[in-house]
JSON list of C-alpha atoms in Angstrom, two decimals:
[
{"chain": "A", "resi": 1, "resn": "UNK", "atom": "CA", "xyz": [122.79, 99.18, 94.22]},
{"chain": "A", "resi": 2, "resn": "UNK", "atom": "CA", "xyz": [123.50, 96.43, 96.16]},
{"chain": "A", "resi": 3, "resn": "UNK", "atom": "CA", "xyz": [125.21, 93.37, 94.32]},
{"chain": "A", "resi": 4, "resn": "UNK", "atom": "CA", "xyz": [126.41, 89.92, 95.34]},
{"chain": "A", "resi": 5, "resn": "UNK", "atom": "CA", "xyz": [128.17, 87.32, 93.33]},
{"chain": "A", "resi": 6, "resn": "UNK", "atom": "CA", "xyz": [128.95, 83.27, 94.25]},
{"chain": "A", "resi": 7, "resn": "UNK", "atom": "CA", "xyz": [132.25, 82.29, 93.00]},
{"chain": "A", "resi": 8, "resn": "UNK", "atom": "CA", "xyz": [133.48, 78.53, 93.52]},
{"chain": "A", "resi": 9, "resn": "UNK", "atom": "CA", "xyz": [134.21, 75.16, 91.85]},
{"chain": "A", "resi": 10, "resn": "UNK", "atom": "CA", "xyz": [131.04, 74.15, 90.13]},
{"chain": "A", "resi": 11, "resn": "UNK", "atom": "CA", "xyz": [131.91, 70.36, 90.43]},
{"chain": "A", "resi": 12, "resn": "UNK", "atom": "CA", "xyz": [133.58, 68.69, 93.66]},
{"chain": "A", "resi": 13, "resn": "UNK", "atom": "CA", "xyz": [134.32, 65.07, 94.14]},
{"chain": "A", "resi": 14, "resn": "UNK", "atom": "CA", "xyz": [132.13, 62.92, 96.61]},
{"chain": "A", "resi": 15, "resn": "UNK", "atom": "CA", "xyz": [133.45, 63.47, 100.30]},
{"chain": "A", "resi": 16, "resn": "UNK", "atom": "CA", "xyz": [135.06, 66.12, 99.77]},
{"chain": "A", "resi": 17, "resn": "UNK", "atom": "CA", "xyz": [134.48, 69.78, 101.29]},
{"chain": "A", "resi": 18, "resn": "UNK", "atom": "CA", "xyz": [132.13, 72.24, 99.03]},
{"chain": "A", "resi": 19, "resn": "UNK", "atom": "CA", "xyz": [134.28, 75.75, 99.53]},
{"chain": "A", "resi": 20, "resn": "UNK", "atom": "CA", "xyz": [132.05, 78.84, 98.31]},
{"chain": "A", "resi": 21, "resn": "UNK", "atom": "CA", "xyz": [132.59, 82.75, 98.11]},
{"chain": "A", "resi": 22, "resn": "UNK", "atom": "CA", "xyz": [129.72, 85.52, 98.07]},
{"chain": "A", "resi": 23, "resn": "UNK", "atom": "CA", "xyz": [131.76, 88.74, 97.03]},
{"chain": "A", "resi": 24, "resn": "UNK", "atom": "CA", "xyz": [129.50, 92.06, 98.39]},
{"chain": "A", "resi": 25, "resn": "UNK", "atom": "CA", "xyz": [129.89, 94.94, 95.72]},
{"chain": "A", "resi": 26, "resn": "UNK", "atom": "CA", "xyz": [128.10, 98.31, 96.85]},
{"chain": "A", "resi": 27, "resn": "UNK", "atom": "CA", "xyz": [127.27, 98.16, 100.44]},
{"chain": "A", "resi": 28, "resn": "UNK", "atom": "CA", "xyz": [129.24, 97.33, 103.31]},
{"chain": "A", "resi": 29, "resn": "UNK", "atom": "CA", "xyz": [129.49, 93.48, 105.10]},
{"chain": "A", "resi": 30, "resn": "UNK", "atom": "CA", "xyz": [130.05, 95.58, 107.99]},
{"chain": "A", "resi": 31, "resn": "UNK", "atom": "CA", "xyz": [126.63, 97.02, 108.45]},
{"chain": "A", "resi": 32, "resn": "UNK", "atom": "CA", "xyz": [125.16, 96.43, 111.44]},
{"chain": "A", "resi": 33, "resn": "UNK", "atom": "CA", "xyz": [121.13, 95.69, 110.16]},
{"chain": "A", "resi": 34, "resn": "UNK", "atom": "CA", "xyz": [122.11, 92.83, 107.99]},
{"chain": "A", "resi": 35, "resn": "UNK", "atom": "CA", "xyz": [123.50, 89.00, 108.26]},
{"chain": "A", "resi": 36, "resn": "UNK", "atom": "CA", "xyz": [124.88, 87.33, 105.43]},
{"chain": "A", "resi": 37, "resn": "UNK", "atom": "CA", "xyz": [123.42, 83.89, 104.38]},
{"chain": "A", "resi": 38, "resn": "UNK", "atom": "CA", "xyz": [123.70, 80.99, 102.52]},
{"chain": "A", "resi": 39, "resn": "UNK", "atom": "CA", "xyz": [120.65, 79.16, 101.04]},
{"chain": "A", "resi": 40, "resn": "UNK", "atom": "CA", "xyz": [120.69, 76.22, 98.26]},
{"chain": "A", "resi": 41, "resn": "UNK", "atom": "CA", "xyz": [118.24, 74.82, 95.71]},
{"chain": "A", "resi": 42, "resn": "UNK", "atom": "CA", "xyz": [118.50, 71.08, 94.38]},
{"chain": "A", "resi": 43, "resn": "UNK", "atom": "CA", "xyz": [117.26, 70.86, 90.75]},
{"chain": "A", "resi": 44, "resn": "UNK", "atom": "CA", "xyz": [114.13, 71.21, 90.76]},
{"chain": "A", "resi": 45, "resn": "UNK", "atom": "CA", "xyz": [113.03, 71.07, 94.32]},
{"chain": "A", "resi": 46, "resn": "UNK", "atom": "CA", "xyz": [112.31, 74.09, 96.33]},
{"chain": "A", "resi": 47, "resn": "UNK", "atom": "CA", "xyz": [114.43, 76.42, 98.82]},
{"chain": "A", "resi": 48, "resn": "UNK", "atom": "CA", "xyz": [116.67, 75.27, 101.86]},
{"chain": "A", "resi": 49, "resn": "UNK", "atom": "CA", "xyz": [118.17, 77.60, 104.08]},
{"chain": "A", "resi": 50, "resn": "UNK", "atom": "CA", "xyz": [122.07, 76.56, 105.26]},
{"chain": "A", "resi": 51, "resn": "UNK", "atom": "CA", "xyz": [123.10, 79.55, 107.72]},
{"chain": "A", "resi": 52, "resn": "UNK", "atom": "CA", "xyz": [123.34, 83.13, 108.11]},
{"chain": "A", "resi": 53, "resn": "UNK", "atom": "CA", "xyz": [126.22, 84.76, 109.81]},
{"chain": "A", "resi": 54, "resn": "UNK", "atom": "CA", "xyz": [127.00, 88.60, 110.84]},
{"chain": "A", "resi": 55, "resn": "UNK", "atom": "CA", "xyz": [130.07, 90.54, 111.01]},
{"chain": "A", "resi": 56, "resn": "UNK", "atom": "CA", "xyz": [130.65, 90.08, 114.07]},
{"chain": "A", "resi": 57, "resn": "UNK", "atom": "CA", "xyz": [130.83, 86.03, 114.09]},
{"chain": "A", "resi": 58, "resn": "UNK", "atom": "CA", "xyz": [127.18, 85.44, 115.45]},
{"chain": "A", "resi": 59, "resn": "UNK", "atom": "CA", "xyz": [125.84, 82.45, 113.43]},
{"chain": "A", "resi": 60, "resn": "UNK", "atom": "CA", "xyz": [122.64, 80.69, 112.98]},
{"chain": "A", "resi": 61, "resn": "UNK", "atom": "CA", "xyz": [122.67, 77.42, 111.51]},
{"chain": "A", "resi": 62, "resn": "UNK", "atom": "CA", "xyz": [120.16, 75.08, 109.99]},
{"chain": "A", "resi": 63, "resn": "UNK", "atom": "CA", "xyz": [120.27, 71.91, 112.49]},
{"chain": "A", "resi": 64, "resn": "UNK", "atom": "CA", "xyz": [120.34, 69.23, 109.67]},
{"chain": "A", "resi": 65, "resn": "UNK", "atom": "CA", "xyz": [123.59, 70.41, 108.09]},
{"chain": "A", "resi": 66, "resn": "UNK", "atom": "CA", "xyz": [125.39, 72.18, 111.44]},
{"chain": "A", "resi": 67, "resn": "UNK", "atom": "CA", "xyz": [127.72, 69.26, 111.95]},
{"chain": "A", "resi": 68, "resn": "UNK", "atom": "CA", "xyz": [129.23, 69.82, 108.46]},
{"chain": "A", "resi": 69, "resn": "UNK", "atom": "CA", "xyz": [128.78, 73.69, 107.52]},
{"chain": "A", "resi": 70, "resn": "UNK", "atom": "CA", "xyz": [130.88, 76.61, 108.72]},
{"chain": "A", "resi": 71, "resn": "UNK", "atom": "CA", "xyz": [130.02, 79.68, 107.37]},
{"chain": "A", "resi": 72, "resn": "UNK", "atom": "CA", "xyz": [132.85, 82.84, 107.87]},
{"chain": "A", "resi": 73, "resn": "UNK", "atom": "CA", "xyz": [133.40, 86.12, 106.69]},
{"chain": "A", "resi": 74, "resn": "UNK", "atom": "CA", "xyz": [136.41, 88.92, 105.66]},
{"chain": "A", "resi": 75, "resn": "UNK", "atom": "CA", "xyz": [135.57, 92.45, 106.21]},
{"chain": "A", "resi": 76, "resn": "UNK", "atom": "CA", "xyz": [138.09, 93.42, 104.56]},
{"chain": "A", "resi": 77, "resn": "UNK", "atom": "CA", "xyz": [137.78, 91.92, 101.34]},
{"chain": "A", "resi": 78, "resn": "UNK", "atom": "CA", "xyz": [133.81, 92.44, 101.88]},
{"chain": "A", "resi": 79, "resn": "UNK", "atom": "CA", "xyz": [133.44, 88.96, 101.12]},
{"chain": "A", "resi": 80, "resn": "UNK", "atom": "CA", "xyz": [131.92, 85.73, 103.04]},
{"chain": "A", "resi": 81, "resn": "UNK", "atom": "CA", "xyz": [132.44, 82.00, 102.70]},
{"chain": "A", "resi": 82, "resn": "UNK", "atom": "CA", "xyz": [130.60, 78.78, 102.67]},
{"chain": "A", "resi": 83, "resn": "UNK", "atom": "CA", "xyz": [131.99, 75.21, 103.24]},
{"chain": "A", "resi": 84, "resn": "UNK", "atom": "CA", "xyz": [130.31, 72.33, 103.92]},
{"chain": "A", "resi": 85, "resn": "UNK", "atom": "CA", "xyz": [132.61, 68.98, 104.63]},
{"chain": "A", "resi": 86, "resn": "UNK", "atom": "CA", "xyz": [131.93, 65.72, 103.22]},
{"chain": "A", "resi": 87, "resn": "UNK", "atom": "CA", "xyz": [129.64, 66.29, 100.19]},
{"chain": "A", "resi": 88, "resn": "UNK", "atom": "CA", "xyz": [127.45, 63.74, 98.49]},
{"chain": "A", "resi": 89, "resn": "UNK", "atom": "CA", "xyz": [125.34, 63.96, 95.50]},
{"chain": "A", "resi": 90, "resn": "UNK", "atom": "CA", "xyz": [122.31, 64.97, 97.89]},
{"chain": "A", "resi": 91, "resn": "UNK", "atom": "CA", "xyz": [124.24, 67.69, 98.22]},
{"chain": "A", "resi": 92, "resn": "UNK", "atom": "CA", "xyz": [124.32, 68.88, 94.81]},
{"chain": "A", "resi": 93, "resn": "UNK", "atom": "CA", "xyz": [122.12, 72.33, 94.08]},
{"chain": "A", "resi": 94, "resn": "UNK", "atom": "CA", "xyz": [122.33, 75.66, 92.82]},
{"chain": "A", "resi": 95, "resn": "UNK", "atom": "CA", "xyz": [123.84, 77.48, 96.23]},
{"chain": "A", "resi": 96, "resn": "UNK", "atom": "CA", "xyz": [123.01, 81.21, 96.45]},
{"chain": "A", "resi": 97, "resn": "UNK", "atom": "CA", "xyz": [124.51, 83.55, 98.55]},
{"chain": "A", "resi": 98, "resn": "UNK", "atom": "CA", "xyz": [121.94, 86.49, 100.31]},
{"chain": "A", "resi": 99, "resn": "UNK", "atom": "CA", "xyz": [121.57, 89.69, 102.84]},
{"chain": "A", "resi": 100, "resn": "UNK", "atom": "CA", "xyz": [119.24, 88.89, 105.67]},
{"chain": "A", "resi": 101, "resn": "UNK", "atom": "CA", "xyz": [117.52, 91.70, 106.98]},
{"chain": "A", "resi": 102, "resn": "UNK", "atom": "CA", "xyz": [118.02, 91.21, 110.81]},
{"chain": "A", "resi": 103, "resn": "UNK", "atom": "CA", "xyz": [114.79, 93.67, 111.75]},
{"chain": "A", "resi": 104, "resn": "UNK", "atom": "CA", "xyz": [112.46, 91.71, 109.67]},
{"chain": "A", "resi": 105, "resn": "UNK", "atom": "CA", "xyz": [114.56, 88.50, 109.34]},
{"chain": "A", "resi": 106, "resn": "UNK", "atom": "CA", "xyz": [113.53, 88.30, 105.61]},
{"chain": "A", "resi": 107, "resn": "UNK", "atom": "CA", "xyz": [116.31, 88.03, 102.38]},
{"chain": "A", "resi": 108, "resn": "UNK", "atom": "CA", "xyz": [116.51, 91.36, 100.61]},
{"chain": "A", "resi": 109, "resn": "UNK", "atom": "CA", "xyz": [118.89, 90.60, 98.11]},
{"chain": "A", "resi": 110, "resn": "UNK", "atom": "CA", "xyz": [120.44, 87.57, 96.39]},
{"chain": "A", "resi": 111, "resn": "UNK", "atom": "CA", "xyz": [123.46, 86.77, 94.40]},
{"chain": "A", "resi": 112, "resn": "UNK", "atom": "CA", "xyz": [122.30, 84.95, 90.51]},
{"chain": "A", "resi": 113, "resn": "UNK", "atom": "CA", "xyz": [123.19, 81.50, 92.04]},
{"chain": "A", "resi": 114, "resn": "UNK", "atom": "CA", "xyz": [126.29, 78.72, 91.26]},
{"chain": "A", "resi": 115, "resn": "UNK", "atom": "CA", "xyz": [125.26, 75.13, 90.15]},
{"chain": "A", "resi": 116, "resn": "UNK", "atom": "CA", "xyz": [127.62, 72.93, 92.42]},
{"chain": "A", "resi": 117, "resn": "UNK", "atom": "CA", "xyz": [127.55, 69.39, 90.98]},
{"chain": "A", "resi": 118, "resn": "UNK", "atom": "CA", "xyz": [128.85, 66.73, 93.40]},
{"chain": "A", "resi": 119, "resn": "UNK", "atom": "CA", "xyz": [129.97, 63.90, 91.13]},
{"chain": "A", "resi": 120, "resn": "UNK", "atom": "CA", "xyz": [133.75, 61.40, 90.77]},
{"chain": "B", "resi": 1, "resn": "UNK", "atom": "CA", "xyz": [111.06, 71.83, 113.84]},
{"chain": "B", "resi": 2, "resn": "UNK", "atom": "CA", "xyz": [108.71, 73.89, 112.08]},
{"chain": "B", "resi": 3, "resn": "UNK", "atom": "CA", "xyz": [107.48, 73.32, 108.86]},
{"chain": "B", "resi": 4, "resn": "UNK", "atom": "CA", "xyz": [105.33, 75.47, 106.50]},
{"chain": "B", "resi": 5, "resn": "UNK", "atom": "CA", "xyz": [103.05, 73.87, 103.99]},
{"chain": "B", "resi": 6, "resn": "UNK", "atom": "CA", "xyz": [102.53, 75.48, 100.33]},
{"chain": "B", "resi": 7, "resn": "UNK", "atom": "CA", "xyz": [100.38, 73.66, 97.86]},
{"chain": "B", "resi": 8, "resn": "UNK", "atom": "CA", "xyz": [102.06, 72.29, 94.96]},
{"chain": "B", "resi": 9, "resn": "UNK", "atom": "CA", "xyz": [100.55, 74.19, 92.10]},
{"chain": "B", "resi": 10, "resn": "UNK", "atom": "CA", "xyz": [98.04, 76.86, 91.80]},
{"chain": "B", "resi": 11, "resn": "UNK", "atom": "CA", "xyz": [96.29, 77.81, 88.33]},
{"chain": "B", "resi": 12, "resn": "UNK", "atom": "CA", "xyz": [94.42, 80.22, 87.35]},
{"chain": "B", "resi": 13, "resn": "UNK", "atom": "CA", "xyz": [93.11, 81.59, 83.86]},
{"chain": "B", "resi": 14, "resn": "UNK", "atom": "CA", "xyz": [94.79, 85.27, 82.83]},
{"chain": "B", "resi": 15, "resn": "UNK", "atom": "CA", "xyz": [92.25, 88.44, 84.55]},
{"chain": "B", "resi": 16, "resn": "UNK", "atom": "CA", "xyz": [91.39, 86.06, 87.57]},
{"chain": "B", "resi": 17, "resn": "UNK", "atom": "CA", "xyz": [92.89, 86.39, 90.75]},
{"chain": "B", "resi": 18, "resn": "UNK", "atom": "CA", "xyz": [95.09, 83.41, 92.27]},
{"chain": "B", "resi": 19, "resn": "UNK", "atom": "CA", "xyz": [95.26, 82.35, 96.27]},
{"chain": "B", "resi": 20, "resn": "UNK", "atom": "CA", "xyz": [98.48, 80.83, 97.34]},
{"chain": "B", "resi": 21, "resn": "UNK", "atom": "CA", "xyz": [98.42, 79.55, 100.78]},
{"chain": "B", "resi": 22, "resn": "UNK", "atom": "CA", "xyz": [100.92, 79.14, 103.31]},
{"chain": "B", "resi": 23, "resn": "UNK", "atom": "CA", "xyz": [100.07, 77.17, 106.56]},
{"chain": "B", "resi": 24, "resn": "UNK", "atom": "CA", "xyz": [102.09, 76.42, 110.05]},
{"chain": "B", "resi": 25, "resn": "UNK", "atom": "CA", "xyz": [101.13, 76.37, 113.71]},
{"chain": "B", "resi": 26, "resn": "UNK", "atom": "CA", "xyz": [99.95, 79.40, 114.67]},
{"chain": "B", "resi": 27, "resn": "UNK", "atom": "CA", "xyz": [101.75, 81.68, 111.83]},
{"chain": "B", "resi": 28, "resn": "UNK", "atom": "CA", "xyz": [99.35, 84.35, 112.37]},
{"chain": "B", "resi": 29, "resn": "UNK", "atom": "CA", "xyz": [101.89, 85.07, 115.04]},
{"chain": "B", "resi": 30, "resn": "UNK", "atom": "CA", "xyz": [105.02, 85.54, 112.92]},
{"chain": "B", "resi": 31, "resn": "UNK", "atom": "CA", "xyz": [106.03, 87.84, 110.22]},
{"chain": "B", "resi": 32, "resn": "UNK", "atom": "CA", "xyz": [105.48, 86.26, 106.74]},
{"chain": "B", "resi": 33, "resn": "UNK", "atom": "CA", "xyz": [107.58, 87.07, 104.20]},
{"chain": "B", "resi": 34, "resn": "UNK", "atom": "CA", "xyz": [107.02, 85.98, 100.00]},
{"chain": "B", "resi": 35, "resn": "UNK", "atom": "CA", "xyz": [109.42, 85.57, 97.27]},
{"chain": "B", "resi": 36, "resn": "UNK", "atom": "CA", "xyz": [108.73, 84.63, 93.29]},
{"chain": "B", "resi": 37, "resn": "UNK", "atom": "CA", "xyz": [111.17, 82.75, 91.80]},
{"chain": "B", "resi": 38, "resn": "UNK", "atom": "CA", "xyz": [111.08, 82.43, 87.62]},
{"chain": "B", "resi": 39, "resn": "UNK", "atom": "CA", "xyz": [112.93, 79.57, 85.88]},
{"chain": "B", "resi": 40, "resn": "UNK", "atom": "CA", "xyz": [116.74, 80.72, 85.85]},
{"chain": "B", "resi": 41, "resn": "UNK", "atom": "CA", "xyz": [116.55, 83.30, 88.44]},
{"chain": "B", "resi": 42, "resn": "UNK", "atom": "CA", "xyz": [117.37, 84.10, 92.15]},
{"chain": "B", "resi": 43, "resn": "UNK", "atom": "CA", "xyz": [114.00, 84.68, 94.45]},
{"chain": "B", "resi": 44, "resn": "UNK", "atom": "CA", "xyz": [112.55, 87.92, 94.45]},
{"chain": "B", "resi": 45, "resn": "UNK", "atom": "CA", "xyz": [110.80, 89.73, 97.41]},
{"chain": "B", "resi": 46, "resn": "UNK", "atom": "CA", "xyz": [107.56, 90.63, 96.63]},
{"chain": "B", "resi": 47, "resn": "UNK", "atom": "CA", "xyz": [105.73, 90.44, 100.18]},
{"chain": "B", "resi": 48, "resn": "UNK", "atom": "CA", "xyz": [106.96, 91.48, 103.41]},
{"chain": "B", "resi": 49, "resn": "UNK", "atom": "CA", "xyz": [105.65, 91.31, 106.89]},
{"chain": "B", "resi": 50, "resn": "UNK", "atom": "CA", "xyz": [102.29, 89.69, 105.95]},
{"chain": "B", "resi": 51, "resn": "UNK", "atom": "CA", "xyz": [100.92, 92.24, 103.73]},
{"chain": "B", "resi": 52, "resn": "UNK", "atom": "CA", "xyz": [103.65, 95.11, 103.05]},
{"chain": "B", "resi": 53, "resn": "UNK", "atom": "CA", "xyz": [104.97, 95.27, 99.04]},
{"chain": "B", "resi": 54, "resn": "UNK", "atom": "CA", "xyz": [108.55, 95.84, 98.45]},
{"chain": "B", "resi": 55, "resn": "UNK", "atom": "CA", "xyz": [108.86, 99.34, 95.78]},
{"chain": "B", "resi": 56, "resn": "UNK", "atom": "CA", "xyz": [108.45, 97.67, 92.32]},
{"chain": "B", "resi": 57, "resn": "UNK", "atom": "CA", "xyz": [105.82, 95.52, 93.42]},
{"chain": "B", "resi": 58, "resn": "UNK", "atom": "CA", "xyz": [102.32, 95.82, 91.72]},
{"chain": "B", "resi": 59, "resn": "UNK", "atom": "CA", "xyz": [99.62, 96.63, 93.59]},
{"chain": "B", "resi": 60, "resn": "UNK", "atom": "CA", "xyz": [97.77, 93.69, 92.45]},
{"chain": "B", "resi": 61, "resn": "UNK", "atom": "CA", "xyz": [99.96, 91.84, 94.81]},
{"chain": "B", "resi": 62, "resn": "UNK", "atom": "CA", "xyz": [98.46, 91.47, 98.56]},
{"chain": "B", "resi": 63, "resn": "UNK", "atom": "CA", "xyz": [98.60, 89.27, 101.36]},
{"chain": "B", "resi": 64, "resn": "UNK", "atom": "CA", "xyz": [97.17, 88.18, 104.66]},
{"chain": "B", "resi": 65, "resn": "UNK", "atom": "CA", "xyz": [97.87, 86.37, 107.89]},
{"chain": "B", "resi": 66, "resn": "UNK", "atom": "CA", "xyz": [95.47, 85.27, 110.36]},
{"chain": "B", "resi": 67, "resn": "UNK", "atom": "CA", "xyz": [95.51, 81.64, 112.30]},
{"chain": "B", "resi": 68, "resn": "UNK", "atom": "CA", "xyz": [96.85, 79.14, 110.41]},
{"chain": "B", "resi": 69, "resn": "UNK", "atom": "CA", "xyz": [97.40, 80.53, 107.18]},
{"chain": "B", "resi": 70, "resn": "UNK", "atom": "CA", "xyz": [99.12, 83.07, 105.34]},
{"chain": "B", "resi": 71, "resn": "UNK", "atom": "CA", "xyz": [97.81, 84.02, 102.07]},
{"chain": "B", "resi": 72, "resn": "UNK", "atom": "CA", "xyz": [99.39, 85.18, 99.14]},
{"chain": "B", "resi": 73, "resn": "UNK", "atom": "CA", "xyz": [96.94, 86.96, 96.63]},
{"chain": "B", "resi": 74, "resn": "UNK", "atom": "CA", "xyz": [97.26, 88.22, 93.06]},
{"chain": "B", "resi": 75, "resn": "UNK", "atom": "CA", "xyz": [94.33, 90.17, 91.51]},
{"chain": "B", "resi": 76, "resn": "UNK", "atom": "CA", "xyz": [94.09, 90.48, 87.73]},
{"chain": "B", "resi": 77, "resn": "UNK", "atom": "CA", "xyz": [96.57, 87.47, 87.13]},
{"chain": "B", "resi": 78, "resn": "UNK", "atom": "CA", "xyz": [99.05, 88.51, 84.03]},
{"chain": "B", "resi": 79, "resn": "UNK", "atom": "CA", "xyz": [101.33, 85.72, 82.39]},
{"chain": "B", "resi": 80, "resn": "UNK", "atom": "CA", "xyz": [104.11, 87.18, 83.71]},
{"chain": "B", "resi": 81, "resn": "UNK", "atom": "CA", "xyz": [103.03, 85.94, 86.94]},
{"chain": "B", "resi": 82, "resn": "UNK", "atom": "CA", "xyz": [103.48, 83.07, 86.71]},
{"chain": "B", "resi": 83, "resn": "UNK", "atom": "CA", "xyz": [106.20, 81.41, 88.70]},
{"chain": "B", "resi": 84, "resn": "UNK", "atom": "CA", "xyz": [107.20, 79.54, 91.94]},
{"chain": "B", "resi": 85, "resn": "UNK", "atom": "CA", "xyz": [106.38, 81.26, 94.79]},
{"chain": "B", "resi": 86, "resn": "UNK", "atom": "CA", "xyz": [108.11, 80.42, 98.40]},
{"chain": "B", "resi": 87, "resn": "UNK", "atom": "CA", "xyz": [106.67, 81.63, 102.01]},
{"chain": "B", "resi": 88, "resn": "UNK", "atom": "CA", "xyz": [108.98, 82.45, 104.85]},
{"chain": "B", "resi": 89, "resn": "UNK", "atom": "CA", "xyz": [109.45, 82.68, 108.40]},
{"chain": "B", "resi": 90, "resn": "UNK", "atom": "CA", "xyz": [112.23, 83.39, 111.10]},
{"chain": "B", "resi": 91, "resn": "UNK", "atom": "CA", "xyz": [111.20, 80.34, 113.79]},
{"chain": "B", "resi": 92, "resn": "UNK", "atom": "CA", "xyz": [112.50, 82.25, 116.82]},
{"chain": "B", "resi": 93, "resn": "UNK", "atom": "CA", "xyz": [112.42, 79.19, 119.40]},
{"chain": "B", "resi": 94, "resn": "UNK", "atom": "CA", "xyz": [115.25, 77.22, 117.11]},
{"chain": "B", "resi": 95, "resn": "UNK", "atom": "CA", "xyz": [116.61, 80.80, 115.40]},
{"chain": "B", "resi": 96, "resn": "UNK", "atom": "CA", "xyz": [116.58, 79.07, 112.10]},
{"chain": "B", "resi": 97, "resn": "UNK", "atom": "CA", "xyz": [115.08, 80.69, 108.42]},
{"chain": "B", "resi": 98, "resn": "UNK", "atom": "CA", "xyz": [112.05, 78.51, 107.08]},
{"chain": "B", "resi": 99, "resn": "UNK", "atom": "CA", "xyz": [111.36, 78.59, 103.57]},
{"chain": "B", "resi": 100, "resn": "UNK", "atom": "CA", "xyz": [107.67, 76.34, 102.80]},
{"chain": "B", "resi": 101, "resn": "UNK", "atom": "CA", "xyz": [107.99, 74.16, 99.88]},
{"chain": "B", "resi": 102, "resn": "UNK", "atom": "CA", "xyz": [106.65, 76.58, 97.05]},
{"chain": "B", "resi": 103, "resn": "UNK", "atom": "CA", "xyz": [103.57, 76.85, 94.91]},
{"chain": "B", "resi": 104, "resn": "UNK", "atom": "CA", "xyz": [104.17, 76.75, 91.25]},
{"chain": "B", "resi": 105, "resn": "UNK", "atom": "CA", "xyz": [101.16, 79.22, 89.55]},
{"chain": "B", "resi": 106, "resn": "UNK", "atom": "CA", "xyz": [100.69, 78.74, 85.98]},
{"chain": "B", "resi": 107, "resn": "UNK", "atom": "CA", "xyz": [98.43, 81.11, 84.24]},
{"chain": "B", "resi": 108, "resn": "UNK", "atom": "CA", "xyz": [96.10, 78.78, 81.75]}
]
């Protein structure tokens, strides 16, 4: 069974660069049907979608937080990242790390979620 | 950009069947996708490709897509139903994931 897991400071300082990890436990990163995304929640509001990126280095990402998001990942350790430069408290939300199903471009699986607070 | 528009809430008395809608230009022509998310938790799938349930999914889940409008149904609504649900697309002209803004369903 598939498993993913967010790892990560769960507060960061205004202006400062949000730096998240999705570790991938029983499948491979490597697969070549899947991308590996990145999509947050404020409290209480609904889904946003940051970026999706596949083994290979192809990325997609959402146009209204490109200029500040880079999204990478480590075969090796079967892991991929998240940072997103110069944080404010818009940017505070639960982030959750996913598998995007490149056939049917839909999100299969999702880590539990990490509350990231942005606050001095 | 495109945009796909949910209703805020949806409610519904326990045995009845809810609606959730899901509207954008001409999403008849994409591939719709549905998660439920419950207080706490990650999204669940529980509606791919317009009308195809993911294993685990009760029948009493369905769903259409024709025009305008995607549709999300449940038949013989149980409490446990009741959650946010969020539509999806993949917007090929901009490549980008597009999540609408979710329906909350409360069973009465």
């Amino acid at each position: 069974q598939l498993q993913l897991q967010e790892s990560g400071p769960g507060l960061v300082k205004p202006s400062e660069t949000l730096s998240l990890t999705c570790t991938v436990s029983g499948g491979s990163i490597s697969s070549n049907s899947y991308y590996w995304g990145w999509i947050r929640q404020p409290p209480g509001k609904g889904l946003e979608w940051i970026g999706s990126m596949f083994h290979t280095g192809n990325t997609y990402y959402n146009s209204s937080l490109k200029s500040r998001v880079t999204i990478s990942v480590n075969t090796s350790k079967n892991q991929f990242s998240l940072k997103l430069s110069s944080v404010t408290a818009a940017d505070t939300a639960v982030y959750y790390c996913a598998r995007l199903y490149s056939s049917a471009w839909l999100f299969d699986y999702w880590g539990q979620g990490t509350l990231v607070t942005v606050s001095s | 950009s495109y945009v796909l528009t949910q209703p805020p809430s949806v409610s519904v008395a326990p045995g009845q069947t809810a609606r959730m809608s899901c509207g954008g230009s001409n999403i008849g022509g994409k591939n719709v996708h549905w998660y439920q998310q419950k207080p706490g938790q990650a999204p669940v799938l529980v509606m791919f490709h317009d009308s195809d349930r993911p294993s685990g999914i009760p029948e009493r889940f369905s769903g259409s897509n024709f025009g305008n409008t995607a549709t999300l149904t449940i038949s013989r609504v149980e409490a446990g139903d009741e959650a946010d649900y969020y539509c999806q697309v993949w917007h090929t002209d901009t490549d980008h994931v597009v999540f609408g803004g979710g329906t909350k369903l409360t069973v009465l």
